[in-house]
PDB file of C-alpha atoms in Angstrom:
ATOM      1  CA  MET V 175      50.819  -1.383  26.192  1.00 43.00           C
ATOM      2  CA  ALA V 176      50.424   0.851  29.242  1.00 58.00           C
ATOM      3  CA  GLY V 177      53.495   0.551  31.430  1.00 74.00           C
ATOM      4  CA  HIS V 178      55.452  -1.858  29.284  1.00 90.00           C
ATOM      5  CA  PHE V 179      57.207  -1.945  25.926  1.00 95.00           C
ATOM      6  CA  GLU V 180      55.804  -3.876  23.012  1.00 94.00           C
ATOM      7  CA  ALA V 181      57.624  -4.856  19.846  1.00 94.00           C
ATOM      8  CA  LEU V 182      57.080  -2.881  16.647  1.00 93.00           C
ATOM      9  CA  PRO V 183      57.584  -4.229  13.141  1.00 89.00           C
ATOM     10  CA  GLY V 184      61.151  -3.644  11.997  1.00 84.00           C
ATOM     11  CA  GLY V 185      62.737  -4.107  15.414  1.00 85.00           C
ATOM     12  CA  GLY V 186      61.516  -1.055  17.250  1.00 92.00           C
ATOM     13  CA  ALA V 187      59.505  -0.825  20.454  1.00 96.00           C
ATOM     14  CA  ALA V 188      56.614   1.259  21.775  1.00 95.00           C
ATOM     15  CA  VAL V 189      55.328   2.179  25.232  1.00 95.00           C
ATOM     16  CA  ALA V 190      52.468   4.375  26.415  1.00 93.00           C
ATOM     17  CA  LEU V 191      53.610   7.022  28.894  1.00 93.00           C
ATOM     18  CA  ASP V 192      51.604   9.613  30.760  1.00 91.00           C
ATOM     19  CA  GLU V 193      52.842  13.146  31.502  1.00 90.00           C
ATOM     20  CA  VAL V 194      54.203  12.213  34.933  1.00 91.00           C
ATOM     21  CA  GLU V 195      56.110   9.204  33.563  1.00 93.00           C
ATOM     22  CA  ILE V 196      57.585  11.317  30.771  1.00 93.00           C
ATOM     23  CA  SER V 197      58.666  13.937  33.291  1.00 93.00           C
ATOM     24  CA  ILE V 198      60.216  11.380  35.660  1.00 95.00           C
ATOM     25  CA  LEU V 199      62.106   9.566  32.899  1.00 96.00           C
ATOM     26  CA  ARG V 200      63.412  12.837  31.481  1.00 96.00           C
ATOM     27  CA  SER V 201      64.475  14.092  34.896  1.00 97.00           C
ATOM     28  CA  LEU V 202      66.285  10.843  35.689  1.00 97.00           C
ATOM     29  CA  ALA V 203      68.067  10.852  32.314  1.00 97.00           C
ATOM     30  CA  VAL V 204      69.192  14.468  32.828  1.00 97.00           C
ATOM     31  CA  GLN V 205      70.461  13.610  36.316  1.00 97.00           C
ATOM     32  CA  LEU V 206      72.365  10.667  34.817  1.00 97.00           C
ATOM     33  CA  LEU V 207      73.954  13.019  32.279  1.00 96.00           C
ATOM     34  CA  GLU V 208      75.006  15.336  35.098  1.00 96.00           C
ATOM     35  CA  LEU V 209      76.461  12.428  37.062  1.00 95.00           C
ATOM     36  CA  ILE V 210      78.454  11.086  34.100  1.00 94.00           C
ATOM     37  CA  GLY V 211      79.761  14.548  33.220  1.00 88.00           C
ATOM     38  CA  PRO V 212      80.054  16.595  30.052  1.00 78.00           C
ATOM     39  CA  GLY V 213      82.942  14.755  28.447  1.00 64.00           C
ATOM     40  CA  ASP V 214      86.097  16.136  26.944  1.00 57.00           C
ATOM     41  CA  GLU V 215      85.435  17.932  23.675  1.00 57.00           C
ATOM     42  CA  PRO V 216      88.502  18.980  21.688  1.00 53.00           C
ATOM     43  CA  ALA V 217      89.313  22.659  22.167  1.00 56.00           C
ATOM     44  CA  LYS V 218      88.684  24.964  19.233  1.00 62.00           C
ATOM     45  CA  GLY V 219      91.423  24.464  16.681  1.00 64.00           C
ATOM     46  CA  GLU V 220      92.608  21.192  18.257  1.00 66.00           C
ATOM     47  CA  ASP V 221      92.885  18.036  16.215  1.00 65.00           C
ATOM     48  CA  PRO V 222      89.708  15.951  16.828  1.00 60.00           C
ATOM     49  CA  LEU V 223      91.647  12.802  15.892  1.00 59.00           C
ATOM     50  CA  ALA V 224      94.052  13.431  18.764  1.00 58.00           C
ATOM     51  CA  ALA V 225      91.078  13.538  21.128  1.00 56.00           C
ATOM     52  CA  LEU V 226      90.187   9.997  20.068  1.00 54.00           C
ATOM     53  CA  PHE V 227      93.492   8.806  21.464  1.00 56.00           C
ATOM     54  CA  ALA V 228      93.407  10.863  24.644  1.00 62.00           C
ATOM     55  CA  GLN V 229      93.986   8.827  27.768  1.00 67.00           C
ATOM     56  CA  GLY V 230      91.343   8.686  30.440  1.00 69.00           C
ATOM     57  CA  PRO V 231      91.611   8.386  34.204  1.00 68.00           C
ATOM     58  CA  SER V 232      93.465   5.480  35.767  1.00 70.00           C
ATOM     59  CA  GLU V 233      91.794   5.578  39.182  1.00 78.00           C
ATOM     60  CA  PRO V 234      88.250   4.382  39.813  1.00 79.00           C
ATOM     61  CA  PRO V 235      85.689   7.083  40.645  1.00 84.00           C
ATOM     62  CA  SER V 236      85.195   7.863  44.336  1.00 86.00           C
ATOM     63  CA  ASP V 237      81.395   8.202  43.973  1.00 91.00           C
ATOM     64  CA  PRO V 238      79.921   4.702  44.544  1.00 92.00           C
ATOM     65  CA  ALA V 239      77.341   5.169  41.766  1.00 94.00           C
ATOM     66  CA  LEU V 240      80.028   6.149  39.248  1.00 91.00           C
ATOM     67  CA  ALA V 241      82.215   3.288  40.462  1.00 88.00           C
ATOM     68  CA  ARG V 242      79.272   0.974  39.707  1.00 91.00           C
ATOM     69  CA  LEU V 243      78.834   2.476  36.229  1.00 92.00           C
ATOM     70  CA  PHE V 244      82.591   2.337  35.571  1.00 89.00           C
ATOM     71  CA  PRO V 245      83.843  -0.694  37.529  1.00 88.00           C
ATOM     72  CA  ASP V 246      87.372  -2.037  37.576  1.00 84.00           C
ATOM     73  CA  ALA V 247      87.971  -4.509  34.762  1.00 83.00           C
ATOM     74  CA  TYR V 248      90.022  -6.873  36.911  1.00 81.00           C
ATOM     75  CA  GLY V 249      89.333  -8.109  40.397  1.00 71.00           C
ATOM     76  CA  GLY V 250      86.916  -6.651  42.894  1.00 67.00           C
ATOM     77  CA  PRO V 251      86.830  -5.103  46.343  1.00 62.00           C
ATOM     78  CA  GLU V 252      88.322  -8.261  47.801  1.00 64.00           C
ATOM     79  CA  ASP V 253      91.382  -7.792  45.543  1.00 62.00           C
ATOM     80  CA  GLU V 254      92.288  -4.258  46.710  1.00 68.00           C
ATOM     81  CA  GLU V 255      95.657  -5.436  47.997  1.00 71.00           C
ATOM     82  CA  ASN V 256      96.593  -7.123  44.718  1.00 73.00           C
ATOM     83  CA  ASP V 257      98.944  -4.590  43.094  1.00 77.00           C
ATOM     84  CA  GLU V 258      99.098  -6.469  39.797  1.00 82.00           C
ATOM     85  CA  LEU V 259      95.292  -6.503  39.362  1.00 81.00           C
ATOM     86  CA  ARG V 260      95.091  -2.821  40.330  1.00 78.00           C
ATOM     87  CA  GLU V 261      97.731  -2.025  37.713  1.00 83.00           C
ATOM     88  CA  PHE V 262      95.871  -4.000  35.025  1.00 84.00           C
ATOM     89  CA  SER V 263      92.603  -2.264  35.940  1.00 81.00           C
ATOM     90  CA  ALA V 264      94.234   1.176  35.833  1.00 83.00           C
ATOM     91  CA  GLU V 265      95.696   0.482  32.404  1.00 85.00           C
ATOM     92  CA  PHE V 266      92.391  -0.834  31.061  1.00 85.00           C
ATOM     93  CA  ARG V 267      90.475   2.141  32.520  1.00 83.00           C
ATOM     94  CA  ARG V 268      92.960   4.624  31.030  1.00 81.00           C
ATOM     95  CA  TYR V 269      92.171   3.430  27.498  1.00 82.00           C
ATOM     96  CA  THR V 270      88.456   2.593  27.763  1.00 84.00           C
ATOM     97  CA  GLU V 271      86.681   4.850  30.268  1.00 86.00           C
ATOM     98  CA  ASN V 272      86.403   7.891  27.993  1.00 88.00           C
ATOM     99  CA  ASP V 273      84.656   5.806  25.319  1.00 90.00           C
ATOM    100  CA  LEU V 274      82.402   4.160  27.884  1.00 91.00           C
ATOM    101  CA  ARG V 275      81.439   7.555  29.311  1.00 92.00           C
ATOM    102  CA  ALA V 276      80.687   8.845  25.805  1.00 92.00           C
ATOM    103  CA  ARG V 277      78.469   5.834  25.082  1.00 96.00           C
ATOM    104  CA  LYS V 278      76.562   6.265  28.352  1.00 96.00           C
ATOM    105  CA  ARG V 279      76.105   9.990  27.595  1.00 97.00           C
ATOM    106  CA  ASP V 280      74.825   9.139  24.108  1.00 97.00           C
ATOM    107  CA  ASP V 281      72.332   6.646  25.556  1.00 98.00           C
ATOM    108  CA  ALA V 282      70.959   9.179  28.045  1.00 98.00           C
ATOM    109  CA  LEU V 283      70.829  11.924  25.390  1.00 97.00           C
ATOM    110  CA  VAL V 284      68.736   9.690  23.116  1.00 97.00           C
ATOM    111  CA  VAL V 285      66.275   9.200  25.984  1.00 98.00           C
ATOM    112  CA  VAL V 286      66.031  12.955  26.609  1.00 97.00           C
ATOM    113  CA  ARG V 287      65.623  13.760  22.911  1.00 97.00           C
ATOM    114  CA  ASN V 288      62.970  11.058  22.382  1.00 96.00           C
ATOM    115  CA  LEU V 289      61.023  12.289  25.393  1.00 95.00           C
ATOM    116  CA  ASP V 290      61.354  15.940  24.341  1.00 93.00           C
ATOM    117  CA  ALA V 291      60.004  15.095  20.881  1.00 92.00           C
ATOM    118  CA  LEU V 292      57.187  13.107  22.452  1.00 85.00           C
ATOM    119  CA  SER V 293      56.170  15.711  25.006  1.00 62.00           C
ATOM    120  CA  ALA V 294      56.160  18.400  22.331  1.00 58.00           C
ATOM    121  CA  THR V 295      53.442  16.532  20.414  1.00 59.00           C
ATOM    122  CA  GLY V 296      51.404  14.883  23.167  1.00 53.00           C
ATOM    123  CA  GLU V 297      48.854  16.333  25.584  1.00 61.00           C
ATOM    124  CA  GLY V 298      48.528  14.354  28.803  1.00 64.00           C
ATOM    125  CA  GLY V 299      50.603  11.461  27.557  1.00 74.00           C
ATOM    126  CA  ALA V 300      51.447   9.647  24.363  1.00 89.00           C
ATOM    127  CA  VAL V 301      52.843   6.502  22.841  1.00 92.00           C
ATOM    128  CA  LEU V 302      56.615   6.572  22.540  1.00 94.00           C
ATOM    129  CA  LYS V 303      57.762   4.724  19.424  1.00 95.00           C
ATOM    130  CA  LEU V 304      61.436   3.810  19.226  1.00 96.00           C
ATOM    131  CA  THR V 305      63.501   2.645  16.285  1.00 95.00           C
ATOM    132  CA  ALA V 306      65.625  -0.474  16.711  1.00 94.00           C
ATOM    133  CA  ASP V 307      68.719   1.719  17.285  1.00 95.00           C
ATOM    134  CA  ASP V 308      66.947   3.949  19.801  1.00 96.00           C
ATOM    135  CA  SER V 309      65.726   0.842  21.638  1.00 96.00           C
ATOM    136  CA  LEU V 310      69.339  -0.171  22.237  1.00 96.00           C
ATOM    137  CA  HIS V 311      70.174   3.304  23.561  1.00 98.00           C
ATOM    138  CA  TRP V 312      67.145   3.153  25.863  1.00 98.00           C
ATOM    139  CA  LEU V 313      68.181  -0.266  27.109  1.00 97.00           C
ATOM    140  CA  GLY V 314      71.624   1.075  28.017  1.00 97.00           C
ATOM    141  CA  ALA V 315      70.192   4.164  29.737  1.00 98.00           C
ATOM    142  CA  LEU V 316      67.584   2.171  31.694  1.00 98.00           C
ATOM    143  CA  ASN V 317      70.325  -0.171  32.873  1.00 97.00           C
ATOM    144  CA  ASP V 318      72.536   2.743  33.935  1.00 97.00           C
ATOM    145  CA  LEU V 319      69.649   4.402  35.778  1.00 98.00           C
ATOM    146  CA  ARG V 320      68.853   1.192  37.661  1.00 96.00           C
ATOM    147  CA  LEU V 321      72.518   0.671  38.573  1.00 95.00           C
ATOM    148  CA  THR V 322      72.763   4.245  39.842  1.00 97.00           C
ATOM    149  CA  ILE V 323      69.559   4.149  41.877  1.00 96.00           C
ATOM    150  CA  GLY V 324      70.348   0.655  43.157  1.00 93.00           C
ATOM    151  CA  THR V 325      73.754   1.866  44.343  1.00 93.00           C
ATOM    152  CA  ARG V 326      72.221   4.882  46.078  1.00 94.00           C
ATOM    153  CA  LEU V 327      69.718   2.538  47.784  1.00 91.00           C
ATOM    154  CA  GLU V 328      72.531   0.078  48.584  1.00 88.00           C
ATOM    155  CA  VAL V 329      70.629  -2.755  46.897  1.00 85.00           C
ATOM    156  CA  THR V 330      72.468  -6.079  47.027  1.00 77.00           C
ATOM    157  CA  ASP V 331      71.717  -9.555  45.722  1.00 70.00           C
ATOM    158  CA  GLU V 332      70.517 -10.424  49.219  1.00 68.00           C
ATOM    159  CA  ASP V 333      67.820  -7.714  48.978  1.00 62.00           C
ATOM    160  CA  GLU V 334      65.727  -9.683  46.493  1.00 59.00           C
ATOM    161  CA  GLY V 335      62.309  -9.738  48.133  1.00 55.00           C
ATOM    162  CA  GLY V 336      63.825  -7.997  51.170  1.00 67.00           C
ATOM    163  CA  ASP V 337      62.738  -5.205  53.453  1.00 75.00           C
ATOM    164  CA  LEU V 338      63.637  -2.499  50.959  1.00 76.00           C
ATOM    165  CA  TYR V 339      60.630  -3.439  48.843  1.00 76.00           C
ATOM    166  CA  ARG V 340      58.254  -3.292  51.797  1.00 83.00           C
ATOM    167  CA  LEU V 341      59.098   0.205  52.997  1.00 85.00           C
ATOM    168  CA  PRO V 342      56.274   2.245  54.530  1.00 89.00           C
ATOM    169  CA  ASP V 343      55.066   5.219  52.501  1.00 89.00           C
ATOM    170  CA  SER V 344      56.584   7.546  55.084  1.00 92.00           C
ATOM    171  CA  ASP V 345      60.148   6.312  54.359  1.00 90.00           C
ATOM    172  CA  PRO V 346      62.068   8.925  52.312  1.00 91.00           C
ATOM    173  CA  ARG V 347      63.590   6.136  50.187  1.00 89.00           C
ATOM    174  CA  LYS V 348      60.178   4.931  48.986  1.00 92.00           C
ATOM    175  CA  PRO V 349      60.037   7.112  45.807  1.00 93.00           C
ATOM    176  CA  MET V 350      63.502   5.917  44.777  1.00 93.00           C
ATOM    177  CA  VAL V 351      62.515   2.291  45.379  1.00 92.00           C
ATOM    178  CA  MET V 352      59.366   2.782  43.292  1.00 92.00           C
ATOM    179  CA  ALA V 353      61.436   4.332  40.472  1.00 94.00           C
ATOM    180  CA  TYR V 354      63.939   1.473  40.712  1.00 93.00           C
ATOM    181  CA  LEU V 355      61.181  -1.133  40.382  1.00 91.00           C
ATOM    182  CA  TRP V 356      59.412   0.753  37.568  1.00 94.00           C
ATOM    183  CA  LEU V 357      62.632   1.148  35.588  1.00 95.00           C
ATOM    184  CA  GLY V 358      63.256  -2.575  36.073  1.00 93.00           C
ATOM    185  CA  ALA V 359      59.856  -3.413  34.598  1.00 94.00           C
ATOM    186  CA  LEU V 360      60.474  -1.102  31.632  1.00 96.00           C
ATOM    187  CA  GLN V 361      63.916  -2.614  31.108  1.00 96.00           C
ATOM    188  CA  GLU V 362      62.585  -6.170  31.278  1.00 96.00           C
ATOM    189  CA  THR V 363      59.832  -5.558  28.731  1.00 96.00           C
ATOM    190  CA  LEU V 364      62.247  -3.721  26.415  1.00 96.00           C
ATOM    191  CA  VAL V 365      64.633  -6.687  26.568  1.00 95.00           C
ATOM    192  CA  GLU V 366      61.728  -8.953  25.640  1.00 94.00           C
ATOM    193  CA  THR V 367      60.961  -6.840  22.560  1.00 93.00           C
ATOM    194  CA  LEU V 368      64.589  -7.145  21.432  1.00 88.00           C
ATOM    195  CA  ALA V 369      64.774 -10.908  21.937  1.00 84.00           C
ATOM    196  CA  PRO V 370      64.607 -12.916  18.685  1.00 72.00           C
TER     197      PRO V 370
END
C-alpha cells in the first residue's frame, strides 16, 4: 500500500502516507486553495438564493495556471481572433466559472480536512482511509494540483519522457517535477481503485 491507493470495500480507497508526504500534500492543497481564491459568500443579510444566480467573470484568468484550471469552453489559443467563439466562451464562463471554482475549492478542502484528521491521530505516518465520496474529491484535487504544477513547469505533450524528467538534482525545478510525478502516481492508483 505504501505510495499508492488501494481499494477498500464499499468503494473507498486507502493509502499509507508518512509525515513528510502528509505535510507536502497538505501544503499543496492549501496553495491550491489560495490560487483558486476564497469565493463569493453572500454578505450578511443577503439572500443566499440570489448568490446562486450571481454571474461570474467573462474573461479568462491571466495567470496561466488558473487559465488551465478554468479553460475557455470553445476554441483554443489558435482561435483568439474568432470573435464568435470568444463571445460563446465568455457567456459560458459567466454562468459556470463560479460553480467550477466552488467545486475545486470543495475538493481541496476535503484533502486538507482528511489530512488534518489523519495527522492528528498518527505519529510518523498513518494509513489514510477515504470514503467513496472523499475519493472523488481527492481525484479532483490531485488532477487540479497536477494541472497547476504542470503549467508552472510548462509541461507539454511533447515532454513525455523528455528532458524535464531527467533534470539534475541541482536544478531548482527538480522538487516540483518530483511532486508532479508523485501526484501522477497517486492519481493513477486512485483512478484504478474507482474503476469497476
